[in-house]
Amino acid sequence: MDTGTISPGVPAAARTPAELLDRMERNLAEHVSYLHPALPGATVTTGDDLLVADSGINDDTFNIVAAARFTPDTANARIAETVRALRATGRRFSWWVGPASTPRNLGARLAAAGLPASEYETAMWAPLAAIPTAEPLYGLDIRRVRTPEQLADFAAIQAANWTPPAPGVLRYFGLAVELALHPDSPGQYLVGYHRREPVCASEVVLHAGVAGLYNVSTRAASRRQGLGGAITLAALHAARDAGAEIAVLQASPEGEPVYRKLGFQSCGRFTEYAVVP
């Protein structure tokens, strides 16, 4: 990661690494929580030093802890009380530690508190002005989600990332239809249809001065045909059309080379720590 000042000529949101990483984590916090108000029993607890999003569903895809801003003096106590409260719910949570999370040894402190690291992803960013032009892909019709039926298609593609398909994903988006489709929603959803069948999807969240790219998925039977790249570019162009100048994302090891080809560069790492009852 380049820890110096980012060169002039890029949008102000990315002028320094610290500013960019803070915006990236705040965008992630919004992504994991903005639909929760639509769910019965869900809560979003925000404070000066942490966000806890509890969907009320026993699925750590939607039960997230993020944006920790602890001090070295308060970290151990805050970790202990947070983990105690999460375990008391009887539900699974994921605690995401990003490059702007503090203290800097937060991951080691979580591990010492008994939370195993379960996933690693690369933090990446790109100026949207440099994103390549999207080339039409024969037979692929990409649509912005505007109806409950289209949102159900989006949810089905996401759920299919698990075998069998994750019922919690279908339930979550089924309950959140009205809020997800609200004109003021920070999220935009896209679905790609091939021969009228939903085959790929993506989501972009506009918050904290950046556009966060999430949930890029392609059905297993339709992979390696360029669909993932096409739905990714569609989301990035939608973000640029909405006025965003910077895109951010968390890339899996498999996805990182793909994003580099689109102009993204790494700027840190996100680590997921599992919280189990």
Tab-separated table of C-alpha atoms in Angstrom:
chain	number	residue	atom	x	y	z
A	1	MET	CA	0.000	0.000	0.000
A	2	ASP	CA	1.216	3.507	-0.789
A	3	THR	CA	1.151	5.357	2.510
A	4	GLY	CA	2.106	8.734	1.097
A	5	THR	CA	-0.143	11.500	-0.133
A	6	ILE	CA	-2.133	10.527	-3.206
A	7	SER	CA	-1.191	12.696	-6.161
A	8	PRO	CA	-3.186	15.822	-7.086
A	9	GLY	CA	-5.725	15.408	-9.834
A	10	VAL	CA	-7.775	12.756	-8.089
A	11	PRO	CA	-11.036	13.637	-6.311
A	12	ALA	CA	-10.778	15.256	-2.885
A	13	ALA	CA	-12.260	12.170	-1.204
A	14	ALA	CA	-9.026	10.339	-1.966
A	15	ARG	CA	-6.437	13.062	-1.460
A	16	THR	CA	-4.894	11.288	1.544
A	17	PRO	CA	-4.911	7.590	2.417
A	18	ALA	CA	-6.380	8.276	5.862
A	19	GLU	CA	-9.350	10.175	4.416
A	20	LEU	CA	-9.993	7.559	1.763
A	21	LEU	CA	-9.855	4.650	4.210
A	22	ASP	CA	-12.157	6.395	6.668
A	23	ARG	CA	-14.712	7.009	3.904
A	24	MET	CA	-14.381	3.409	2.774
A	25	GLU	CA	-15.203	2.060	6.242
A	26	ARG	CA	-18.090	4.490	6.698
A	27	ASN	CA	-19.491	3.343	3.353
A	28	LEU	CA	-19.235	-0.280	4.479
A	29	ALA	CA	-21.026	0.586	7.733
A	30	GLU	CA	-23.858	2.142	5.736
A	31	HIS	CA	-24.039	-0.834	3.408
A	32	VAL	CA	-24.474	-3.335	6.232
A	33	SER	CA	-27.126	-1.308	8.055
A	34	TYR	CA	-29.288	0.871	5.813
A	35	LEU	CA	-31.953	-1.784	5.174
A	36	HIS	CA	-32.226	-2.929	8.796
A	37	PRO	CA	-34.967	-0.430	9.736
A	38	ALA	CA	-37.296	-2.400	7.454
A	39	LEU	CA	-36.854	-5.630	9.418
A	40	PRO	CA	-38.956	-6.483	12.471
A	41	GLY	CA	-36.712	-6.913	15.486
A	42	ALA	CA	-33.634	-5.496	13.779
A	43	THR	CA	-31.480	-2.878	15.494
A	44	VAL	CA	-28.649	-0.611	14.434
A	45	THR	CA	-26.532	0.705	17.275
A	46	THR	CA	-24.222	3.552	16.386
A	47	GLY	CA	-21.904	5.543	18.569
A	48	ASP	CA	-18.711	7.508	18.383
A	49	ASP	CA	-16.591	4.374	18.317
A	50	LEU	CA	-18.575	1.480	16.762
A	51	LEU	CA	-21.504	0.346	14.612
A	52	VAL	CA	-23.436	-2.841	15.377
A	53	ALA	CA	-26.066	-3.945	12.856
A	54	ASP	CA	-28.274	-6.792	14.124
A	55	SER	CA	-30.816	-8.005	11.574
A	56	GLY	CA	-32.624	-10.266	14.028
A	57	ILE	CA	-31.880	-13.128	11.603
A	58	ASN	CA	-29.360	-15.774	12.614
A	59	ASP	CA	-27.106	-15.075	9.640
A	60	ASP	CA	-23.758	-13.318	9.972
A	61	THR	CA	-24.154	-12.000	6.439
A	62	PHE	CA	-26.471	-9.383	7.920
A	63	ASN	CA	-25.250	-9.187	11.527
A	64	ILE	CA	-22.210	-6.967	11.328
A	65	VAL	CA	-19.871	-5.037	13.592
A	66	ALA	CA	-17.814	-2.365	11.823
A	67	ALA	CA	-16.112	1.022	11.934
A	68	ALA	CA	-14.397	0.528	15.300
A	69	ARG	CA	-12.693	3.663	16.563
A	70	PHE	CA	-11.490	2.512	19.955
A	71	THR	CA	-8.545	4.007	21.795
A	72	PRO	CA	-5.739	1.805	23.134
A	73	ASP	CA	-7.008	2.467	26.651
A	74	THR	CA	-10.655	1.574	25.973
A	75	ALA	CA	-10.269	-1.181	23.370
A	76	ASN	CA	-10.151	-4.267	25.582
A	77	ALA	CA	-13.123	-3.197	27.683
A	78	ARG	CA	-15.173	-2.228	24.625
A	79	ILE	CA	-14.356	-5.528	22.916
A	80	ALA	CA	-15.377	-7.502	25.999
A	81	GLU	CA	-18.694	-5.711	26.485
A	82	THR	CA	-19.533	-5.830	22.773
A	83	VAL	CA	-18.791	-9.547	22.429
A	84	ARG	CA	-20.778	-10.266	25.587
A	85	ALA	CA	-23.806	-8.398	24.204
A	86	LEU	CA	-23.566	-10.084	20.794
A	87	ARG	CA	-23.311	-13.587	22.224
A	88	ALA	CA	-26.311	-12.907	24.440
A	89	THR	CA	-28.487	-12.564	21.311
A	90	GLY	CA	-27.845	-16.198	20.356
A	91	ARG	CA	-27.048	-15.094	16.803
A	92	ARG	CA	-23.874	-15.204	14.729
A	93	PHE	CA	-22.075	-11.947	13.878
A	94	SER	CA	-19.139	-10.884	11.742
A	95	TRP	CA	-16.787	-8.196	13.049
A	96	TRP	CA	-15.067	-6.438	10.150
A	97	VAL	CA	-11.742	-4.763	10.869
A	98	GLY	CA	-10.641	-2.382	8.144
A	99	PRO	CA	-7.503	-0.343	7.523
A	100	ALA	CA	-8.976	2.677	9.345
A	101	SER	CA	-10.151	0.688	12.396
A	102	THR	CA	-8.436	1.541	15.655
A	103	PRO	CA	-6.384	0.785	17.587
A	104	ARG	CA	-4.065	-0.523	14.911
A	105	ASN	CA	-3.702	-3.849	16.701
A	106	LEU	CA	-7.486	-4.325	16.939
A	107	GLY	CA	-7.327	-7.608	15.033
A	108	ALA	CA	-4.821	-9.068	17.476
A	109	ARG	CA	-6.996	-7.929	20.380
A	110	LEU	CA	-10.071	-9.604	18.862
A	111	ALA	CA	-8.110	-12.808	18.341
A	112	ALA	CA	-6.946	-12.663	21.958
A	113	ALA	CA	-10.597	-12.277	22.997
A	114	GLY	CA	-11.408	-15.569	21.261
A	115	LEU	CA	-12.655	-14.316	17.892
A	116	PRO	CA	-11.004	-16.236	15.024
A	117	ALA	CA	-10.181	-14.521	11.743
A	118	SER	CA	-12.395	-16.133	9.117
A	119	GLU	CA	-11.915	-14.110	5.933
A	120	TYR	CA	-9.493	-11.632	4.362
A	121	GLU	CA	-10.242	-9.158	1.580
A	122	THR	CA	-8.177	-6.455	-0.109
A	123	ALA	CA	-9.345	-2.857	0.192
A	124	MET	CA	-9.312	-1.230	-3.255
A	125	TRP	CA	-10.255	2.094	-4.813
A	126	ALA	CA	-10.409	3.742	-8.242
A	127	PRO	CA	-11.315	7.151	-9.695
A	128	LEU	CA	-14.527	6.625	-11.627
A	129	ALA	CA	-13.363	8.959	-14.392
A	130	ALA	CA	-10.804	6.304	-15.351
A	131	ILE	CA	-13.211	3.355	-15.457
A	132	PRO	CA	-13.293	1.709	-18.911
A	133	THR	CA	-16.258	2.071	-21.199
A	134	ALA	CA	-18.738	-0.765	-20.844
A	135	GLU	CA	-18.906	-2.853	-23.998
A	136	PRO	CA	-22.271	-4.481	-24.738
A	137	LEU	CA	-22.291	-8.229	-24.138
A	138	TYR	CA	-24.437	-10.117	-26.608
A	139	GLY	CA	-27.655	-11.371	-25.075
A	140	LEU	CA	-27.136	-9.655	-21.702
A	141	ASP	CA	-29.770	-7.168	-20.596
A	142	ILE	CA	-28.693	-5.254	-17.470
A	143	ARG	CA	-31.449	-3.475	-15.592
A	144	ARG	CA	-31.554	-1.330	-12.499
A	145	VAL	CA	-33.834	-2.983	-9.949
A	146	ARG	CA	-37.090	-1.035	-9.632
A	147	THR	CA	-39.725	-3.673	-8.823
A	148	PRO	CA	-40.199	-6.275	-6.073
A	149	GLU	CA	-39.857	-9.000	-8.691
A	150	GLN	CA	-36.488	-7.692	-9.827
A	151	LEU	CA	-35.303	-7.409	-6.223
A	152	ALA	CA	-36.336	-11.038	-5.713
A	153	ASP	CA	-34.153	-11.940	-8.720
A	154	PHE	CA	-31.260	-10.020	-7.141
A	155	ALA	CA	-31.766	-11.860	-3.848
A	156	ALA	CA	-31.945	-15.259	-5.546
A	157	ILE	CA	-28.603	-14.672	-7.267
A	158	GLN	CA	-27.016	-13.690	-3.949
A	159	ALA	CA	-28.557	-16.651	-2.102
A	160	ALA	CA	-27.174	-19.023	-4.725
A	161	ASN	CA	-23.647	-18.275	-3.493
A	162	TRP	CA	-24.381	-20.912	-0.841
A	163	THR	CA	-25.311	-24.580	-1.323
A	164	PRO	CA	-28.163	-24.968	-0.713
A	165	PRO	CA	-29.232	-21.357	-1.351
A	166	ALA	CA	-29.208	-19.302	1.846
A	167	PRO	CA	-32.781	-18.777	3.101
A	168	GLY	CA	-31.691	-15.842	5.274
A	169	VAL	CA	-30.696	-13.873	2.178
A	170	LEU	CA	-34.100	-14.377	0.570
A	171	ARG	CA	-35.872	-13.456	3.786
A	172	TYR	CA	-33.768	-10.341	4.329
A	173	PHE	CA	-34.457	-8.802	0.942
A	174	GLY	CA	-38.060	-9.968	1.019
A	175	LEU	CA	-38.636	-7.972	4.187
A	176	ALA	CA	-36.674	-4.957	2.964
A	177	VAL	CA	-38.402	-4.474	-0.403
A	178	GLU	CA	-40.006	-1.113	0.330
A	179	LEU	CA	-36.881	0.465	1.771
A	180	ALA	CA	-34.577	-1.033	-0.861
A	181	LEU	CA	-36.684	0.414	-3.664
A	182	HIS	CA	-37.237	3.804	-2.016
A	183	PRO	CA	-36.047	6.704	-4.228
A	184	ASP	CA	-33.859	8.010	-1.396
A	185	SER	CA	-32.148	4.686	-0.750
A	186	PRO	CA	-28.335	4.990	-0.794
A	187	GLY	CA	-28.180	1.657	-2.612
A	188	GLN	CA	-28.755	0.844	-6.263
A	189	TYR	CA	-29.201	-2.771	-7.355
A	190	LEU	CA	-28.565	-4.160	-10.813
A	191	VAL	CA	-29.511	-7.494	-12.334
A	192	GLY	CA	-28.283	-8.929	-15.604
A	193	TYR	CA	-30.693	-11.097	-17.617
A	194	HIS	CA	-29.573	-13.535	-20.277
A	195	ARG	CA	-32.383	-14.948	-22.363
A	196	ARG	CA	-34.732	-13.505	-19.727
A	197	GLU	CA	-33.069	-15.497	-16.946
A	198	PRO	CA	-31.421	-13.558	-14.066
A	199	VAL	CA	-27.757	-14.572	-14.153
A	200	CYS	CA	-25.691	-11.836	-12.479
A	201	ALA	CA	-26.121	-8.962	-10.041
A	202	SER	CA	-24.335	-6.124	-8.277
A	203	GLU	CA	-25.017	-3.356	-5.778
A	204	VAL	CA	-23.541	0.108	-5.392
A	205	VAL	CA	-23.934	2.231	-2.245
A	206	LEU	CA	-23.496	5.996	-2.377
A	207	HIS	CA	-22.386	7.228	1.036
A	208	ALA	CA	-19.574	9.150	2.754
A	209	GLY	CA	-18.521	10.744	-0.527
A	210	VAL	CA	-17.668	7.460	-2.256
A	211	ALA	CA	-19.453	4.690	-4.137
A	212	GLY	CA	-19.090	1.257	-2.546
A	213	LEU	CA	-19.339	-1.757	-4.845
A	214	TYR	CA	-20.860	-4.850	-3.230
A	215	ASN	CA	-22.539	-8.182	-3.964
A	216	VAL	CA	-21.066	-8.766	-7.414
A	217	SER	CA	-22.321	-12.268	-8.151
A	218	THR	CA	-22.836	-14.567	-11.121
A	219	ARG	CA	-24.726	-17.843	-11.065
A	220	ALA	CA	-22.349	-20.796	-11.177
A	221	ALA	CA	-23.650	-22.104	-14.512
A	222	SER	CA	-23.060	-18.713	-16.174
A	223	ARG	CA	-19.535	-17.929	-14.994
A	224	ARG	CA	-16.469	-17.365	-17.180
A	225	GLN	CA	-18.524	-15.663	-19.860
A	226	GLY	CA	-17.727	-12.038	-18.996
A	227	LEU	CA	-20.960	-11.478	-17.101
A	228	GLY	CA	-19.265	-10.538	-13.834
A	229	GLY	CA	-17.166	-7.881	-15.543
A	230	ALA	CA	-20.192	-6.533	-17.360
A	231	ILE	CA	-22.363	-6.199	-14.241
A	232	THR	CA	-19.421	-4.634	-12.372
A	233	LEU	CA	-18.898	-1.977	-15.031
A	234	ALA	CA	-22.633	-1.303	-15.142
A	235	ALA	CA	-22.649	-0.602	-11.408
A	236	LEU	CA	-19.590	1.645	-11.634
A	237	HIS	CA	-21.089	3.642	-14.492
A	238	ALA	CA	-24.354	3.962	-12.567
A	239	ALA	CA	-22.371	5.382	-9.642
A	240	ARG	CA	-20.580	7.836	-11.901
A	241	ASP	CA	-23.875	8.901	-13.464
A	242	ALA	CA	-25.172	9.559	-9.934
A	243	GLY	CA	-22.297	11.981	-9.330
A	244	ALA	CA	-19.768	9.787	-7.515
A	245	GLU	CA	-16.086	10.308	-8.285
A	246	ILE	CA	-14.465	7.493	-6.288
A	247	ALA	CA	-15.340	3.800	-6.147
A	248	VAL	CA	-14.259	1.539	-3.281
A	249	LEU	CA	-14.603	-2.185	-2.672
A	250	GLN	CA	-13.351	-5.182	-0.742
A	251	ALA	CA	-11.939	-7.800	-3.111
A	252	SER	CA	-11.578	-11.525	-2.579
A	253	PRO	CA	-8.282	-13.094	-3.709
A	254	GLU	CA	-10.076	-14.335	-6.835
A	255	GLY	CA	-11.617	-10.961	-7.591
A	256	GLU	CA	-8.587	-8.755	-6.998
A	257	PRO	CA	-6.900	-9.358	-10.402
A	258	VAL	CA	-10.194	-8.604	-12.158
A	259	TYR	CA	-10.566	-5.281	-10.373
A	260	ARG	CA	-6.953	-4.326	-11.078
A	261	LYS	CA	-7.678	-4.665	-14.788
A	262	LEU	CA	-10.510	-2.152	-14.338
A	263	GLY	CA	-8.156	0.406	-12.787
A	264	PHE	CA	-8.510	-0.362	-9.067
A	265	GLN	CA	-5.516	-0.263	-6.755
A	266	SER	CA	-5.060	-1.734	-3.309
A	267	CYS	CA	-5.018	0.452	-0.202
A	268	GLY	CA	-5.171	-1.968	2.725
A	269	ARG	CA	-6.938	-5.050	3.994
A	270	PHE	CA	-10.219	-5.999	5.640
A	271	THR	CA	-10.357	-8.954	8.005
A	272	GLU	CA	-13.537	-10.653	9.227
A	273	TYR	CA	-13.641	-12.069	12.746
A	274	ALA	CA	-16.365	-14.527	13.685
A	275	VAL	CA	-18.541	-13.958	16.738
A	276	VAL	CA	-20.480	-17.090	17.665
A	277	PRO	CA	-22.933	-17.565	20.583
